[in-house]
Coordinates of N, CA and C in Angstrom, one line a residue:
X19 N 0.8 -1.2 0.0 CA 0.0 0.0 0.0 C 0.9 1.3 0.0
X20 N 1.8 1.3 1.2 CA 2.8 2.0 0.5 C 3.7 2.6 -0.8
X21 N 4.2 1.4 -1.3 CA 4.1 1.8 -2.4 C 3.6 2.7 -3.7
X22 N 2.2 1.3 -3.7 CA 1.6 1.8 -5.1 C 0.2 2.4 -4.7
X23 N 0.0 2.6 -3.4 CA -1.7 3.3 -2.9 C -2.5 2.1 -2.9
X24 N -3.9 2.1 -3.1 CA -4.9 1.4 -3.4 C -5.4 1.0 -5.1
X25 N -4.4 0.2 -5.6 CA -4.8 -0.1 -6.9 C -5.2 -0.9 -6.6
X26 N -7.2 -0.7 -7.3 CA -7.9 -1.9 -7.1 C -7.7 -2.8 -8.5
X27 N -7.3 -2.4 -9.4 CA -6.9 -3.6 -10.3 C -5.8 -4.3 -10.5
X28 N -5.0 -4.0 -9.4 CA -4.0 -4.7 -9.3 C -4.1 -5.8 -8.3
X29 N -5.2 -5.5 -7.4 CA -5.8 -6.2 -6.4 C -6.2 -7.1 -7.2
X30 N -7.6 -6.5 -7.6 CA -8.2 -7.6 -8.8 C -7.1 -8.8 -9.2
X31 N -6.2 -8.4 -10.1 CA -5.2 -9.1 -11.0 C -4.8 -9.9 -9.6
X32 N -4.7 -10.1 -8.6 CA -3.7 -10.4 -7.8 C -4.6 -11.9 -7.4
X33 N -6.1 -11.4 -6.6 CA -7.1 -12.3 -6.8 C -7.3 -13.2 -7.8
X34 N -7.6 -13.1 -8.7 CA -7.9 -13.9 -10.1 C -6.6 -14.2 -10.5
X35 N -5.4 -14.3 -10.4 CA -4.4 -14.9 -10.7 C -4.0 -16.3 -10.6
X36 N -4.6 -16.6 -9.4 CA -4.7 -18.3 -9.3 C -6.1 -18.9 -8.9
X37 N -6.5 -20.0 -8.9 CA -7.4 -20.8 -8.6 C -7.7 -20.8 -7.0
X38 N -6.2 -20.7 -6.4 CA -6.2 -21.4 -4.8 C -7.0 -20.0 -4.1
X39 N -5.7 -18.8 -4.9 CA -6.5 -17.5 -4.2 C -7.8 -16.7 -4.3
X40 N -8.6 -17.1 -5.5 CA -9.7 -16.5 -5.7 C -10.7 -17.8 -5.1
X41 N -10.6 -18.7 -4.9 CA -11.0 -19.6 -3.7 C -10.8 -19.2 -2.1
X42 N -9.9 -18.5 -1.9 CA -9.5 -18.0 -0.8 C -10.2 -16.7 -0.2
X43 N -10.4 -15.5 -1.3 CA -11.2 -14.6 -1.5 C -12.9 -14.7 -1.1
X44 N -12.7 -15.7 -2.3 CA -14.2 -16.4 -2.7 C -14.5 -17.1 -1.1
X45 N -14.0 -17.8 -0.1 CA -14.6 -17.9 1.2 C -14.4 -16.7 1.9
X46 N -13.9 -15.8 1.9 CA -14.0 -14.6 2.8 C -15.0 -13.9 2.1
X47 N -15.7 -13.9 1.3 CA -16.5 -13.2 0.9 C -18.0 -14.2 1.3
X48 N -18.0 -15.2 0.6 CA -19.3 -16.1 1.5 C -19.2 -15.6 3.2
X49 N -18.2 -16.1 4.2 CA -18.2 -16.0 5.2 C -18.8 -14.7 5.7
X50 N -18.3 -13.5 5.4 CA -18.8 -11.9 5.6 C -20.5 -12.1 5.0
X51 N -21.1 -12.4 4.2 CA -22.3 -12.6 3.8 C -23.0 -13.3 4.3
X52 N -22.6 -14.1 5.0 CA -22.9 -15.1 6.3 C -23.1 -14.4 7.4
X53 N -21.9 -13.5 8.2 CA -22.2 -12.7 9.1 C -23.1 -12.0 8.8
X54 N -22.9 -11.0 8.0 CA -23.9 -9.9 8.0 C -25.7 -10.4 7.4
X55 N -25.8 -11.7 7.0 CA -26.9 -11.8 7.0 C -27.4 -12.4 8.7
X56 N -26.6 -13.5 9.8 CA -26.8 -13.3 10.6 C -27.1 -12.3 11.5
X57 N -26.2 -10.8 11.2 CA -26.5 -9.7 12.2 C -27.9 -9.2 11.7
X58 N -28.7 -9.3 10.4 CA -29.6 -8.7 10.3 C -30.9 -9.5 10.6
X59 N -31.0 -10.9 10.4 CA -31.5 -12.1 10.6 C -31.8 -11.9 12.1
X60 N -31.1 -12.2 12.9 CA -31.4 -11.9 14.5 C -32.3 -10.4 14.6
X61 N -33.3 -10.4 14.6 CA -34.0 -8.9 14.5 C -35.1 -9.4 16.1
X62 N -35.4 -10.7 16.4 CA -35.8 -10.8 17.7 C -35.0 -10.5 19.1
X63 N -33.6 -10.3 18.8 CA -32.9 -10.0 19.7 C -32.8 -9.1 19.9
X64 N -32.6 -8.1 21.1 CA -32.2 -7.0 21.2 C -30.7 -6.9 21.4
X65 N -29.8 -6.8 20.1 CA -28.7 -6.5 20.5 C -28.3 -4.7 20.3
X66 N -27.8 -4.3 21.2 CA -27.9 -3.1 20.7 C -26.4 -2.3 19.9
X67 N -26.4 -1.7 19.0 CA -24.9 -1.3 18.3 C -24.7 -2.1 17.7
X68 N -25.7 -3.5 17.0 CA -25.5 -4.6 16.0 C -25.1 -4.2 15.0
X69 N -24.8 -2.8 14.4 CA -24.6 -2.0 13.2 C -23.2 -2.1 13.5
X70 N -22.7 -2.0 14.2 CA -21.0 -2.1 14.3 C -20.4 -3.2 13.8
X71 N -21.0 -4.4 14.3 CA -20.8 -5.5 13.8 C -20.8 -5.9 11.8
X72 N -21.7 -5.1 11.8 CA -21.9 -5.3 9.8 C -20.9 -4.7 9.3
X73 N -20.8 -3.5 10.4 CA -19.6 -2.6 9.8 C -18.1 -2.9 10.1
X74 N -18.3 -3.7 11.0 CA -16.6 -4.2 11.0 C -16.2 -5.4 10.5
X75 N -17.6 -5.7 10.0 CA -17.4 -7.7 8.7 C -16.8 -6.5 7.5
X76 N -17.9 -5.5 7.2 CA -17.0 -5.0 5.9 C -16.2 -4.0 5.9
X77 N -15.6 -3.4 7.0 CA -14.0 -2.6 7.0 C -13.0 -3.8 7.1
X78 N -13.0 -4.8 8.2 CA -12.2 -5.3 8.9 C -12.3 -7.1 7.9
X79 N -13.4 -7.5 8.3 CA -13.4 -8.9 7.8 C -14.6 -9.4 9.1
X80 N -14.7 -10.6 8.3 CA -15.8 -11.4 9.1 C -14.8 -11.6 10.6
X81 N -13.6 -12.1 10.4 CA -13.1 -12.6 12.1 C -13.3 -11.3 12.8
X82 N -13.6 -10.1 12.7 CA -13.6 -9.1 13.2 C -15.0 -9.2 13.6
X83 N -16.0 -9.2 12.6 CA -17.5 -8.6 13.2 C -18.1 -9.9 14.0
X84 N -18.0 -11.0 13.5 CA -18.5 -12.3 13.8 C -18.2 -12.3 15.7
X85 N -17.1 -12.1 15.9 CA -16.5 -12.4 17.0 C -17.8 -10.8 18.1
X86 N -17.0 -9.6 17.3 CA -18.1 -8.6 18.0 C -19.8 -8.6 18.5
X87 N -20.0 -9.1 17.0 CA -21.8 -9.5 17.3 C -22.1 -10.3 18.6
X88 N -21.2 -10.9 18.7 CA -21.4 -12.2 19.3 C -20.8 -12.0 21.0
X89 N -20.3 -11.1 21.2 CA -19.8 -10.4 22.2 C -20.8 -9.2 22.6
X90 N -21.2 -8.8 22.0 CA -22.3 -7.7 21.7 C -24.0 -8.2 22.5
X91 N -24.1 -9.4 21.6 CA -24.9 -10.5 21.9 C -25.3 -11.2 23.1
X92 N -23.9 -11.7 23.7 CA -23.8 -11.8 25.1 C -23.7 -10.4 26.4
X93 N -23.6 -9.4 25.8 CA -24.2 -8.3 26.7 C -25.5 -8.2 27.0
X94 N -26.2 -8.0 25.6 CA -27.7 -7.7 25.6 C -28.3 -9.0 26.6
X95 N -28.1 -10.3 26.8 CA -28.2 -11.2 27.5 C -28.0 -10.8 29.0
X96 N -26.7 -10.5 28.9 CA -26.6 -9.8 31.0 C -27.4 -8.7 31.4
X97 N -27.8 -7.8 30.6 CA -28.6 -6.9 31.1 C -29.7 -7.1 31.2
X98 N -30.8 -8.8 30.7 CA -31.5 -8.7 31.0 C -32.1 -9.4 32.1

């Protein structure tokens, strides 16, 4: 990033260059779509700040939000 900034077609190119890695991509991308359909899915819960969680599957990655929701989750539980 240093370097060359945020070339997203070089990214691209870097993705799609092999089979292993765009398989690799290709499950972080299911996984994140996973999370964030569970954080919106859960709508009988009251977790509160659930929006942080969607938003840190797509700044960060799913091991980021998945872990939060779910810690978030277990609050709304002690308070009640």
């Amino acid at each position: 990033m240093l370097e060359r900034g945020l070339d997203l077609g070089l990214l691209w190119q870097e993705i799609v260059q092999s089979r292993i890695s765009a398989f690799a991509w290709a499950d972080v991308a299911v996984t994140a779509l996973s999370v964030l359909f569970l954080v919106s899915a859960e709508t009988h819960r009251t977790v509160s700040h659930r929006w942080l969680a969607a938003l840190g599957t797509l700044l960060v990655g799913p091991s980021f939000g998945l872990p939060l929701y779910l810690w978030l989750r277990e609050l709304g539980k002690r308070e009640l």
